[in-house]
Amino acid sequence: MLDRVLLLNDRTDLFEISLHGDEILADIRARHGGGFLFGAHLGSFEVIRAVGRSLGDTRVSLVMYEDNARKTNQVLNAINPALAMDIIGLGKPGSMLAVSQRLEAGHLVGILADRGLDNERQVAIPFFGEPAAFPVGPFRMAAILMRPIVLMVGLYRGGGRYEIHFELIDDPAGRAGQVTDEAIETTMRRYVARLEHYCRSAPYNWFNFYEFWK
């Protein structure tokens, strides 16, 4: 928690941070401008956003459900008010338009894609050997807006050390024709498989507060 406060105030100089796959982001910025960063309740998103700000013109916005967005904005206003404008609340009119506008402006839009609302459409995908429900919404949004999806993971390795990993999960440039439910589910399965990989790599980074297996 102390690390999060320091990172929100751009004190990346206090940490040893290694980057893996950052060339993927450079390629997406060059070809598309903006794209999606799909994370999970694993590791630290703040270290990823802090590094993004330190890279110069890489702007990162975070998409949250409205209740969480309101609470997060309250915290950000107390710690670093300049960051509150980077939060987009879902579940209200204009949310999709706001995301689209950020992408057009060259932002990277971050979503924690492993947890949705109970009334949201979900797909059961094998996760640690048992079916687990993952939300379709974030993946459908990326498909509709025709933007690439990059998995982002900021793993805490102890003693002020963090590892940031980026992996390309889906790129509309490699797709032909209309997006189908089957194509979206294929992307979801790829995301879930890599999430399981990183959970195994750093199990104590995974804050699983949800009933993944029902």
N, CA and C of each residue as an Amber inpcrd file, in Angstrom:
protein
   642
   0.8220000  -1.2010000   0.0000000   0.0000000   0.0000000   0.0000000
   0.8600000   1.2570000   0.0000000   1.9650000   1.2100000   0.7420000
   2.8760000   2.3570000   0.7470000   3.4730000   2.5570000  -0.6460000
   3.8210000   1.4630000  -1.3100000   4.3390000   1.5570000  -2.6740000
   3.3410000   2.2550000  -3.5840000   2.0640000   1.9480000  -3.4440000
   1.0430000   2.5440000  -4.3010000   1.0120000   4.0590000  -4.1190000
   1.1080000   4.5260000  -2.8790000   1.1030000   5.9700000  -2.6250000
   2.3200000   6.6260000  -3.2710000   3.4760000   5.9870000  -3.1210000
   4.7020000   6.5380000  -3.7130000   4.6120000   6.5600000  -5.2350000
   4.0840000   5.4880000  -5.8160000   3.9790000   5.4120000  -7.2750000
   2.9810000   6.4240000  -7.8130000   1.9000000   6.6510000  -7.0700000
   0.9240000   7.6560000  -7.4810000   1.5300000   9.0520000  -7.4920000
   2.5940000   9.2320000  -6.7330000   3.2960000  10.5220000  -6.7130000
   4.5670000  10.4930000  -7.5590000   4.6080000   9.5230000  -8.4960000
   5.6890000   9.4490000  -9.4940000   7.0730000   9.2280000  -8.8920000
   7.1540000   8.5230000  -7.7700000   8.4520000   8.2430000  -7.1680000
   9.0000000   6.9050000  -7.6610000   9.0620000   6.7390000  -8.9660000
   9.6160000   5.5100000  -9.5360000  11.1070000   5.3800000  -9.2480000
  11.7580000   6.4800000  -8.8840000  13.1820000   6.4420000  -8.5780000
  13.4820000   5.6060000  -7.3380000  12.4690000   5.3300000  -6.5270000
  12.6670000   4.5570000  -5.3010000  12.5990000   3.0520000  -5.5390000
  12.3190000   2.6480000  -6.7710000  12.0880000   1.2350000  -7.0580000
  13.0110000   0.7380000  -8.1670000  13.2240000  -0.5680000  -8.1500000
  13.9420000  -1.2400000  -9.2340000  12.8960000  -1.9280000 -10.1030000
  12.6710000  -1.3920000 -11.3030000  11.5850000  -1.8520000 -12.1690000
  12.1680000  -2.3660000 -13.4790000  11.8720000  -3.6280000 -13.7920000
  12.3320000  -4.1990000 -15.0660000  11.1480000  -4.3400000 -16.0120000
  11.3760000  -4.0030000 -17.2690000  10.3340000  -4.0460000 -18.2930000
  10.5750000  -5.2070000 -19.2460000   9.4940000  -5.9080000 -19.5860000
   9.5620000  -7.0120000 -20.5380000   8.4210000  -6.8430000 -21.5480000
   8.7640000  -6.7620000 -22.8070000   7.7530000  -6.6280000 -23.8510000
   7.3140000  -5.2040000 -24.1190000   8.0490000  -4.2060000 -23.6140000
   7.6410000  -2.8240000 -23.8350000   7.7290000  -2.4290000 -25.3020000
   8.4860000  -3.2040000 -26.1000000   8.5360000  -2.9110000 -27.5410000
   7.1800000  -3.1470000 -28.1970000   6.3530000  -3.9970000 -27.5740000
   4.9990000  -4.2330000 -28.0960000   4.1920000  -2.9530000 -28.0340000
   4.3000000  -2.2260000 -26.9280000   3.5800000  -0.9620000 -26.7940000
   4.0790000   0.0590000 -27.7980000   5.3790000   0.1040000 -28.0060000
   5.9380000   1.0500000 -28.9770000   5.4050000   0.7680000 -30.3760000
   5.2910000  -0.5160000 -30.7140000   4.7730000  -0.8910000 -32.0280000
   3.3010000  -0.5060000 -32.1780000   2.5160000  -0.7460000 -31.1090000
   1.0890000  -0.3860000 -31.1560000   0.9160000   1.1150000 -31.2750000
   1.6940000   1.8760000 -30.5220000   1.5950000   3.3300000 -30.6070000
   1.9270000   3.8070000 -32.0060000   2.9160000   3.1610000 -32.6330000
   3.3160000   3.5780000 -33.9800000   2.2600000   3.2340000 -35.0220000
   1.5730000   2.0780000 -34.8520000   0.6260000   1.6130000 -35.8780000
  -0.8130000   2.0290000 -35.6070000  -1.2070000   2.1000000 -34.3210000
  -2.6080000   2.3420000 -33.9850000  -2.8360000   3.6350000 -33.2090000
  -1.8240000   4.1330000 -32.5280000  -2.0090000   5.2770000 -31.6410000
  -2.3840000   4.8180000 -30.2530000  -3.6400000   4.3830000 -30.0730000
  -4.1010000   3.9040000 -28.7790000  -4.4180000   2.4260000 -28.8090000
  -4.5150000   1.8350000 -27.6470000  -4.8440000   0.4150000 -27.5390000
  -5.2720000   0.0910000 -26.1280000  -5.6780000  -1.1590000 -25.9150000
  -6.1480000  -1.6050000 -24.6070000  -5.0480000  -2.3340000 -23.8540000
  -4.9470000  -2.0430000 -22.5490000  -4.1000000  -2.7950000 -21.6340000
  -5.0300000  -3.5690000 -20.7110000  -5.0520000  -4.8840000 -20.8540000
  -5.9130000  -5.7140000 -20.0100000  -5.0900000  -6.2960000 -18.8760000
  -5.4470000  -5.9070000 -17.6660000  -4.7930000  -6.4390000 -16.4910000
  -5.7100000  -7.3840000 -15.7450000  -5.4150000  -7.6010000 -14.4780000
  -6.2070000  -8.4750000 -13.6290000  -5.9360000  -8.0870000 -12.1850000
  -6.6310000  -8.7440000 -11.2730000  -6.3840000  -8.5020000  -9.8600000
  -5.1360000  -9.2910000  -9.4520000  -4.0470000  -8.8820000 -10.0260000
  -2.7440000  -9.5350000  -9.8570000  -1.6630000  -8.4650000  -9.9000000
  -0.8490000  -8.4020000  -8.8520000   0.2410000  -7.4460000  -8.8550000
  -0.2360000  -6.0120000  -8.7120000   0.4850000  -5.0890000  -9.3320000
   0.2440000  -3.6600000  -9.1580000  -0.0270000  -2.9860000 -10.4910000
  -1.2220000  -2.3850000 -10.6100000  -1.4690000  -1.5610000 -11.7950000
  -0.7710000  -0.2190000 -11.6620000  -0.5880000   0.2670000 -10.4320000
   0.0000000   1.5850000 -10.2470000   1.4350000   1.6530000 -10.7740000
   2.1850000   0.5490000 -10.6360000   3.5520000   0.5800000 -11.1400000
   3.5510000   0.6630000 -12.6680000   2.5530000   0.0400000 -13.3060000
   2.4520000   0.1100000 -14.7670000   2.1080000   1.5250000 -15.2070000
   1.1440000   2.1280000 -14.5310000   0.7400000   3.4870000 -14.9100000
   1.8670000   4.4780000 -14.6360000   2.5960000   4.2880000 -13.5260000
   3.7040000   5.1880000 -13.2160000   4.7900000   5.1020000 -14.2710000
   5.1050000   3.8900000 -14.7120000   6.1140000   3.7240000 -15.7540000
   5.6170000   4.3370000 -17.0590000   4.3140000   4.1610000 -17.3420000
   3.7490000   4.7690000 -18.5480000   3.9270000   6.2720000 -18.5550000
   3.6930000   6.9090000 -17.4050000   3.8770000   8.3600000 -17.3320000
   5.3410000   8.7390000 -17.4980000   6.2340000   7.8890000 -17.0150000
   7.6600000   8.2080000 -17.1100000   8.2070000   8.0410000 -18.5180000
   7.4440000   7.3660000 -19.3900000   7.9030000   7.1420000 -20.7610000
   7.6120000   8.3250000 -21.6850000   7.1340000   9.4160000 -21.1220000
   6.9210000  10.6140000 -21.9260000   5.4840000  10.7770000 -22.3470000
   5.2060000  10.5340000 -23.6540000   3.8770000  10.8290000 -24.1860000
   2.9120000   9.6610000 -24.0640000   3.2900000   8.6100000 -23.3290000
   2.4010000   7.4600000 -23.1570000   1.3780000   7.7800000 -22.0680000
   0.1420000   8.0280000 -22.4960000  -0.9230000   8.3750000 -21.5640000
  -1.7670000   7.1350000 -21.2810000  -2.0290000   6.8930000 -20.0010000
  -2.7700000   5.7050000 -19.6010000  -4.0410000   6.1350000 -18.8720000
  -5.2010000   5.6990000 -19.3750000  -6.4790000   5.9010000 -18.7040000
  -6.9610000   4.5630000 -18.1700000  -7.6940000   4.5980000 -17.0710000
  -8.1810000   3.3770000 -16.4370000  -9.7020000   3.3550000 -16.4800000
 -10.2590000   2.2430000 -16.9600000 -11.7020000   2.0620000 -17.0210000
 -12.1520000   1.2470000 -15.8220000 -13.1840000   1.7390000 -15.1220000
 -13.7170000   1.0530000 -13.9490000 -15.2380000   1.1210000 -13.9760000
 -15.8780000   0.2200000 -13.2580000 -17.3140000   0.3480000 -13.0490000
 -17.5650000   1.5720000 -12.1640000 -18.7340000   2.1730000 -12.3490000
 -18.9890000   3.5130000 -11.8180000 -18.7410000   3.6270000 -10.3220000
 -19.1990000   2.6690000  -9.5210000 -19.0030000   2.7510000  -8.0710000
 -17.5270000   2.7480000  -7.7060000 -16.7790000   1.8500000  -8.3510000
 -15.3400000   1.7870000  -8.0840000 -14.6360000   3.0510000  -8.5620000
 -15.0870000   3.5780000  -9.7040000 -14.4730000   4.7960000 -10.2450000
 -14.6520000   5.9630000  -9.2800000 -15.8430000   6.0790000  -8.6970000
 -16.1120000   7.1760000  -7.7600000 -15.2220000   7.0640000  -6.5250000
 -15.0960000   5.8550000  -5.9830000 -14.2630000   5.6550000  -4.7980000
 -12.7870000   5.8980000  -5.1220000 -12.3530000   5.4020000  -6.2900000
 -10.9530000   5.5880000  -6.6740000 -10.6350000   7.0570000  -6.8820000
 -11.5600000   7.7990000  -7.5040000 -11.3370000   9.2260000  -7.7040000
 -11.1810000   9.9580000  -6.3840000 -11.9330000   9.5450000  -5.3660000
 -11.8040000  10.1710000  -4.0540000 -10.4010000   9.9770000  -3.4880000
  -9.8730000   8.7560000  -3.6630000  -8.5220000   8.4660000  -3.1770000
  -7.4890000   9.2480000  -3.9750000  -7.6400000   9.2560000  -5.3050000
  -6.6750000   9.9590000  -6.1530000  -6.6730000  11.4590000  -5.8720000
  -7.8460000  12.0210000  -5.6370000  -7.9160000  13.4460000  -5.3390000
  -7.1680000  13.7770000  -4.0550000  -7.1410000  12.8100000  -3.1270000
  -6.4320000  13.0330000  -1.8620000  -4.9240000  12.8780000  -2.0220000
  -4.4970000  11.9920000  -2.9220000  -3.0730000  11.6890000  -3.0800000
  -2.4220000  12.5070000  -4.1920000  -3.0540000  12.4950000  -5.3640000
  -2.5100000  13.2060000  -6.5250000  -3.6690000  13.6050000  -7.4220000
  -4.2360000  14.7850000  -7.2310000  -5.4440000  15.1950000  -7.9700000
  -5.2730000  15.1680000  -9.4810000  -4.0600000  15.2810000  -9.9770000
  -3.8490000  15.3040000 -11.4240000  -4.2220000  13.9900000 -12.0830000
  -4.2970000  12.8950000 -11.3030000  -4.5740000  11.5870000 -11.8760000
  -6.0620000  11.2780000 -11.9680000  -6.9130000  12.0190000 -11.2940000
  -8.3350000  11.7000000 -11.2590000  -8.9630000  11.7520000 -12.6430000
  -8.4710000  12.6060000 -13.5040000  -9.0390000  12.7400000 -14.8330000
  -8.7490000  11.5140000 -15.7050000  -7.8860000  10.6180000 -15.2620000
  -7.5430000   9.4340000 -16.0420000  -8.5090000   8.2770000 -15.8200000
  -9.5500000   8.4690000 -15.0230000 -10.5060000   7.4120000 -14.7180000
 -11.7590000   7.5760000 -15.5700000 -12.1830000   6.4890000 -16.2470000
 -13.4170000   6.4730000 -17.0300000 -14.3780000   5.5230000 -16.3410000
 -15.5590000   6.0110000 -15.9650000 -16.5480000   5.1850000 -15.2990000
 -17.4510000   4.4960000 -16.3010000 -17.5770000   3.1660000 -16.1880000
 -18.4800000   2.4070000 -17.0420000 -19.8850000   2.3760000 -16.4290000
 -20.8510000   2.0290000 -17.2440000 -22.2090000   1.8600000 -16.7500000
 -23.0380000   3.1150000 -16.7840000 -22.6030000   4.1220000 -17.5290000
 -23.3850000   5.3410000 -17.6640000 -23.3320000   5.7810000 -19.1240000
 -24.3140000   6.6000000 -19.5580000 -24.3240000   7.0620000 -20.9530000
 -23.0220000   7.7810000 -21.3050000 -22.4840000   7.4460000 -22.4420000
 -21.2670000   8.1060000 -22.8980000 -19.9800000   7.4080000 -22.5340000
 -20.0670000   6.2980000 -21.7900000 -18.8420000   5.6080000 -21.3780000
 -18.0470000   5.1040000 -22.5740000 -18.7490000   4.4230000 -23.5030000
 -18.0690000   3.8840000 -24.6770000 -17.4770000   5.0050000 -25.5290000
 -18.2030000   6.1060000 -25.6500000 -17.6940000   7.2440000 -26.4130000
 -16.4410000   7.8110000 -25.7620000 -16.4390000   7.8880000 -24.4300000
 -15.2610000   8.4050000 -23.7210000 -14.0480000   7.5170000 -23.9620000
 -14.2550000   6.1860000 -23.9260000 -13.1570000   5.2540000 -24.1990000
 -12.6500000   5.4440000 -25.6200000 -13.5830000   5.5450000 -26.5750000
 -13.2030000   5.7190000 -27.9750000 -12.4000000   7.0090000 -28.1750000
 -12.8180000   8.0660000 -27.5180000 -12.1200000   9.3460000 -27.6560000
 -10.7150000   9.2700000 -27.0800000 -10.5510000   8.5830000 -25.9560000
  -9.2040000   8.4340000 -25.3830000  -8.3070000   7.6390000 -26.3280000
  -8.8620000   6.5800000 -26.9200000  -8.0740000   5.7820000 -27.8590000
  -7.6610000   6.5980000 -29.0760000  -8.6130000   7.3830000 -29.5970000
  -8.3080000   8.2250000 -30.7570000  -7.2380000   9.2570000 -30.4290000
  -7.2090000   9.6800000 -29.1550000  -6.2080000  10.6540000 -28.7300000
  -4.8570000  10.0050000 -28.4350000  -4.7740000   8.6740000 -28.6120000
  -3.5140000   7.9790000 -28.4150000  -3.2980000   7.4220000 -27.0300000
  -4.3450000   7.3870000 -26.2010000  -4.1940000   6.8300000 -24.8670000
  -4.1270000   5.2970000 -24.9150000  -3.4630000   4.7350000 -23.9270000
  -3.5980000   3.3210000 -23.6180000  -4.6690000   3.2050000 -22.5450000
  -5.6840000   2.3910000 -22.7890000  -6.8270000   2.2850000 -21.8870000
  -6.7290000   0.9750000 -21.1170000  -6.5940000   1.0790000 -19.7970000
  -6.4160000  -0.0940000 -18.9590000  -7.7170000  -0.5730000 -18.3430000
  -7.9250000  -1.8890000 -18.3530000  -9.0960000  -2.5160000 -17.7510000
  -8.6410000  -3.7650000 -16.9930000  -9.1640000  -3.9640000 -15.7910000
  -8.9470000  -5.2250000 -15.0880000 -10.0270000  -6.1890000 -15.5780000
  -9.6490000  -7.0780000 -16.4800000 -10.6260000  -7.8440000 -17.2630000
 -10.9680000  -9.2050000 -16.6790000 -10.6000000  -9.4350000 -15.4160000
 -10.8860000 -10.7470000 -14.8250000 -12.1120000 -10.7410000 -13.9330000
 -12.7990000  -9.6040000 -13.8270000 -13.9420000  -9.5380000 -12.9350000
 -14.9930000  -8.5910000 -13.4990000 -16.2440000  -9.0730000 -13.6040000
 -17.3360000  -8.2530000 -14.0730000 -18.4400000  -8.1750000 -13.0360000
 -19.5340000  -7.5610000 -13.4190000 -20.7030000  -7.4960000 -12.5480000
 -21.4900000  -8.8000000 -12.6410000 -22.2650000  -9.0990000 -11.6040000
 -23.0160000 -10.3510000 -11.5710000 -24.0350000 -10.4490000 -12.7060000
 -24.5820000  -9.3090000 -13.1360000 -25.5830000  -9.3310000 -14.2020000
 -24.9800000  -9.1810000 -15.5930000 -23.6660000  -9.2080000 -15.6700000
 -22.9640000  -9.0660000 -16.9500000 -22.7730000 -10.4260000 -17.5990000
 -22.8020000 -10.4410000 -18.9190000 -22.5880000 -11.7010000 -19.6190000
 -21.1720000 -12.2140000 -19.3570000 -21.0810000 -13.5030000 -19.0430000
 -19.7950000 -14.1110000 -18.7400000 -19.6520000 -15.4270000 -19.5000000
 -18.4150000 -15.8720000 -19.6300000 -18.1130000 -17.1450000 -20.2820000
 -17.2710000 -17.9730000 -19.3190000 -17.6120000 -19.2490000 -19.1740000
 -16.8410000 -20.1540000 -18.3160000 -15.6250000 -20.6680000 -19.0850000
 -14.4470000 -20.4210000 -18.5260000 -13.1910000 -20.7940000 -19.1750000
 -12.3370000 -21.5350000 -18.1500000 -11.6690000 -22.6320000 -18.5440000
 -10.8160000 -23.3640000 -17.5960000  -9.7410000 -22.4620000 -16.9930000
  -9.6690000 -22.4600000 -15.6630000  -8.7150000 -21.6360000 -14.9240000
  -8.2540000 -22.4380000 -13.7240000  -7.0120000 -22.8420000 -13.7070000
  -6.4720000 -23.7380000 -12.6840000  -7.2720000 -25.0400000 -12.6130000
  -7.6740000 -25.5360000 -13.7770000  -8.2910000 -26.8590000 -13.8460000
  -9.7780000 -26.9230000 -13.6620000 -10.4180000 -25.7760000 -13.3620000
 -11.8610000 -25.7590000 -13.1770000 -12.4670000 -24.5940000 -13.9570000
 -13.7130000 -24.7340000 -14.4260000 -14.3510000 -23.6180000 -15.1490000
 -14.5210000 -22.4060000 -14.2340000 -14.1700000 -21.2360000 -14.7410000
 -14.3290000 -19.9790000 -14.0060000 -14.9650000 -18.9580000 -14.9390000
 -15.8300000 -18.1030000 -14.3850000 -16.5790000 -17.1340000 -15.1910000
 -15.7590000 -15.8650000 -15.3890000 -15.5740000 -15.4750000 -16.6440000
 -14.8840000 -14.2340000 -16.9890000 -15.8170000 -13.3620000 -17.8190000
 -15.7650000 -12.0360000 -17.6290000 -16.6910000 -11.1400000 -18.3190000
 -16.3480000 -10.9810000 -19.7980000 -17.3860000 -10.9480000 -20.6140000
 -17.2090000 -10.7830000 -22.0580000 -17.0280000  -9.3120000 -22.4260000
 -17.6260000  -8.4220000 -21.6220000 -17.7010000  -7.0070000 -21.9680000
 -16.4040000  -6.3530000 -22.4010000 -15.3120000  -6.4560000 -21.6340000
 -14.0720000  -5.7880000 -22.0410000 -13.5590000  -6.2700000 -23.3970000
 -13.6740000  -7.5490000 -23.6550000 -13.1820000  -8.1110000 -24.9130000
 -14.0670000  -7.7030000 -26.0920000 -15.3740000  -7.6310000 -25.8490000
 -16.2800000  -7.1770000 -26.9010000 -16.0430000  -5.6960000 -27.2090000
 -15.7770000  -4.9050000 -26.1810000 -15.4890000  -3.4880000 -26.3940000
 -14.2750000  -3.3090000 -27.2920000 -13.2100000  -4.0600000 -26.9900000
 -11.9990000  -3.9620000 -27.7980000 -12.2580000  -4.3900000 -29.2350000
 -13.1000000  -5.4330000 -29.4100000 -13.4190000  -5.9110000 -30.7500000
 -14.2230000  -4.8740000 -31.5270000 -15.2080000  -4.2570000 -30.8670000
 -16.0400000  -3.2510000 -31.5280000 -15.2140000  -2.0400000 -31.9420000
 -14.3200000  -1.6190000 -31.0710000 -13.5090000  -0.4410000 -31.3500000
 -12.2800000  -0.7540000 -32.1950000 -12.0890000  -2.0470000 -32.5140000
 -11.0080000  -2.4720000 -33.4100000  -9.6340000  -1.9930000 -32.9200000
  -9.3610000  -2.2880000 -31.6600000  -8.0800000  -1.9110000 -31.0810000
  -7.3700000  -3.1380000 -30.5300000  -6.0470000  -3.1500000 -30.5470000
  -5.3040000  -4.3070000 -30.0130000  -5.4380000  -4.4210000 -28.5070000
  -5.2940000  -5.6440000 -28.0170000  -5.3180000  -5.9340000 -26.5810000
  -3.9380000  -6.4220000 -26.1610000  -3.3880000  -5.7860000 -25.1450000
  -2.1080000  -6.1940000 -24.5770000  -2.3370000  -6.5840000 -23.1180000
  -1.9030000  -7.7820000 -22.7490000  -1.9360000  -8.1900000 -21.3460000
  -0.8480000  -7.4210000 -20.6020000  -1.2130000  -6.8500000 -19.4580000
  -0.2450000  -6.1170000 -18.6360000  -0.2120000  -6.7320000 -17.2480000
   0.9700000  -6.9610000 -16.7390000   1.1340000  -7.5270000 -15.4020000
   2.3030000  -6.8160000 -14.7330000   2.0580000  -6.2540000 -13.5460000
   3.1230000  -5.6400000 -12.7560000   3.3490000  -6.4550000 -11.4960000
   4.3250000  -7.3390000 -11.5030000   4.5400000  -8.2740000 -10.3980000
   5.5060000  -7.7060000  -9.3630000   5.1030000  -7.7810000  -8.0990000
   5.9800000  -7.3780000  -6.9970000   6.8920000  -8.5430000  -6.6440000
   8.1960000  -8.2970000  -6.6470000   9.1740000  -9.3500000  -6.3760000
   9.9220000  -9.1410000  -5.0660000   9.4250000  -8.2220000  -4.2360000
  10.0270000  -8.0120000  -2.9260000  11.1320000  -6.9730000  -2.9400000
  11.2880000  -6.2910000  -1.8210000  12.4000000  -5.3570000  -1.6720000
  12.4030000  -4.2040000  -2.6440000  11.2420000  -3.7020000  -3.0080000
  11.1840000  -2.5800000  -3.9390000  11.3990000  -2.9720000  -5.3820000
  11.3500000  -4.2710000  -5.6860000  11.5810000  -4.7440000  -7.0540000
  10.2490000  -5.1370000  -7.7130000  10.0730000  -4.6680000  -8.9280000
   8.8840000  -4.9940000  -9.7110000   9.2910000  -5.4570000 -11.1090000
   8.4970000  -6.3910000 -11.6330000   8.6390000  -6.8240000 -13.0310000
   7.3540000  -6.4580000 -13.7740000   7.4970000  -5.7620000 -14.8780000
   6.3460000  -5.4320000 -15.7110000   6.4360000  -6.2380000 -16.9950000
   5.3630000  -6.9660000 -17.2830000   5.3100000  -7.7900000 -18.4910000
   4.1630000  -7.3210000 -19.3830000   4.4400000  -7.2030000 -20.6810000
   3.4280000  -6.8990000 -21.6850000   3.4280000  -8.0270000 -22.7170000
   2.2360000  -8.5100000 -23.0530000   2.1010000  -9.5410000 -24.0820000
   0.9300000  -9.1980000 -24.9850000   1.1190000  -9.3130000 -26.2810000
   0.0320000  -9.0580000 -27.2280000  -0.9400000 -10.2300000 -27.1930000
  -2.2160000  -9.9340000 -26.9020000  -3.2560000 -10.9510000 -26.8220000
  -4.1020000 -10.9860000 -28.0810000  -4.3610000  -9.8210000 -28.6610000
  -5.1630000  -9.7630000 -29.8850000  -4.8360000  -8.4830000 -30.6330000
  -4.8030000  -8.5800000 -31.9610000  -4.5340000  -7.4180000 -32.8080000
  -5.5020000  -7.4550000 -33.9740000  -6.3750000  -6.4370000 -34.1070000
  -7.3460000  -6.4470000 -35.2090000  -6.6920000  -6.4410000 -36.5770000
  -5.4300000  -6.0140000 -36.6510000  -4.7430000  -6.0200000 -37.9360000
  -4.5530000  -7.4370000 -38.4580000  -4.5680000  -8.4070000 -37.5630000
  -4.3950000  -9.8000000 -37.9660000  -5.6950000 -10.5320000 -38.1950000
  -6.8320000  -9.8010000 -38.0730000  -8.1390000 -10.4050000 -38.2570000
  -8.7540000  -9.9290000 -39.5600000  -9.4870000 -10.8160000 -40.1820000
 -10.2030000 -10.4500000 -41.4050000 -11.6840000 -10.7220000 -41.2060000
 -12.5150000  -9.8150000 -41.7010000 -13.9510000 -10.0520000 -41.6400000
 -14.5650000  -9.6100000 -40.3300000 -15.8380000  -9.9570000 -40.1300000
 -16.6040000  -9.5320000 -38.9740000 -16.1800000 -10.2800000 -37.7100000
 -16.1810000  -9.5760000 -36.5970000 -15.8450000 -10.1860000 -35.3210000
 -16.9950000 -11.0720000 -34.8700000 -16.6850000 -12.2880000 -34.4670000
 -17.6950000 -13.2470000 -34.0260000 -17.5250000 -13.5510000 -32.5490000
 -18.5760000 -14.1610000 -31.9580000 -18.4840000 -14.5880000 -30.5660000
 -17.3580000 -15.5950000 -30.3860000 -17.1640000 -16.4490000 -31.3870000
 -16.0980000 -17.4550000 -31.3130000 -14.7260000 -16.7940000 -31.2710000
 -14.5460000 -15.7270000 -32.0670000 -13.2700000 -15.0240000 -32.0790000
 -13.0130000 -14.3420000 -30.7380000 -14.0650000 -13.7440000 -30.1630000
 -13.9280000 -13.0930000 -28.8700000 -13.5770000 -14.1100000 -27.7940000
 -14.2260000 -15.2640000 -27.8240000 -13.9380000 -16.2910000 -26.8270000
 -12.5210000 -16.8290000 -26.9800000 -12.0350000 -16.9220000 -28.1940000
 -10.6530000 -17.3540000 -28.4120000  -9.6760000 -16.3820000 -27.7610000
  -9.9450000 -15.0820000 -27.9070000  -9.1070000 -14.0620000 -27.2730000
  -9.1810000 -14.1780000 -25.7570000 -10.3880000 -14.4130000 -25.2320000
 -10.5550000 -14.5590000 -23.7910000  -9.7650000 -15.7440000 -23.2670000
  -9.8100000 -16.8570000 -23.9730000  -9.0770000 -18.0470000 -23.5350000
  -7.5720000 -17.7920000 -23.5230000  -7.0950000 -17.0330000 -24.4850000
  -5.6730000 -16.6960000 -24.5270000  -5.3010000 -15.8410000 -23.3120000
  -6.1440000 -14.8740000 -23.0070000  -5.9220000 -14.0090000 -21.8410000
  -5.9160000 -14.8250000 -20.5440000  -6.9090000 -15.7090000 -20.3760000
  -7.0240000 -16.4870000 -19.1470000  -5.8270000 -17.4310000 -18.9850000
  -5.3800000 -18.0250000 -20.0690000  -4.2300000 -18.9260000 -20.0020000
  -2.9790000 -18.1960000 -19.5300000  -2.7700000 -16.9760000 -20.0350000
  -1.5920000 -16.2280000 -19.6230000  -1.7410000 -15.6840000 -18.1920000
  -2.9780000 -15.3580000 -17.8130000  -3.2160000 -14.9470000 -16.4330000
  -2.8600000 -16.0820000 -15.4820000  -3.2680000 -17.2990000 -15.8100000
  -2.9180000 -18.4460000 -14.9760000  -1.4040000 -18.6110000 -14.8890000
  -0.7160000 -18.4140000 -16.0160000   0.7460000 -18.5120000 -16.0310000
   1.3680000 -17.5540000 -15.0150000   0.9200000 -16.3010000 -15.0100000
   1.5240000 -15.3170000 -14.1160000   1.0800000 -15.5170000 -12.6690000
  -0.1180000 -16.0310000 -12.4640000  -0.5440000 -16.3700000 -11.1010000
   0.3350000 -17.4740000 -10.5270000   0.7030000 -18.4380000 -11.3610000
   1.6120000 -19.4930000 -10.9120000   3.0060000 -18.9430000 -10.6410000
   3.4190000 -17.9700000 -11.4530000   4.7450000 -17.3810000 -11.2960000
   4.8610000 -16.5650000 -10.0090000   3.7650000 -15.8890000  -9.6390000
   3.7980000 -15.0290000  -8.4480000   2.4810000 -15.1720000  -7.6930000
   2.2450000 -16.3260000  -7.0520000   0.9340000 -16.5940000  -6.4390000
   0.5430000 -15.6090000  -5.3410000   1.5130000 -15.0630000  -4.6290000
   1.1650000 -14.1300000  -3.5560000   0.8500000 -12.7360000  -4.0680000
   0.9980000 -12.5290000  -5.3600000   0.5750000 -11.2700000  -5.9820000
  -0.9070000 -11.2850000  -6.3440000  -1.5260000 -12.4590000  -6.3040000
  -2.9040000 -12.5880000  -6.7770000  -3.8600000 -12.3240000  -5.6270000
  -4.5840000 -11.1910000  -5.6800000  -5.5730000 -10.9100000  -4.6440000
  -6.9480000 -11.3150000  -5.1540000  -7.2260000 -12.6020000  -4.9820000
  -8.4780000 -13.2060000  -5.4410000  -9.5390000 -13.0400000  -4.3540000
 -10.3240000 -11.9680000  -4.4770000 -11.3860000 -11.7220000  -3.5060000
 -12.7430000 -12.2060000  -4.0260000 -12.7450000 -12.9280000  -5.1280000
 -13.9920000 -13.2540000  -5.8010000 -14.1970000 -14.7600000  -5.8870000
 -15.4320000 -15.1540000  -6.0770000 -15.7560000 -16.5600000  -6.2280000
 -15.5820000 -16.9510000  -7.6990000 -14.3280000 -17.1770000  -8.0730000
 -14.0520000 -17.5320000  -9.4570000 -14.7180000 -18.8640000  -9.8330000
 -14.6910000 -19.7930000  -8.8900000 -15.2420000 -21.1150000  -9.1750000
 -16.5330000 -21.2870000  -8.3990000 -17.6600000 -21.2890000  -9.0760000
 -18.9630000 -21.3980000  -8.4190000 -19.5830000 -22.7510000  -8.7260000
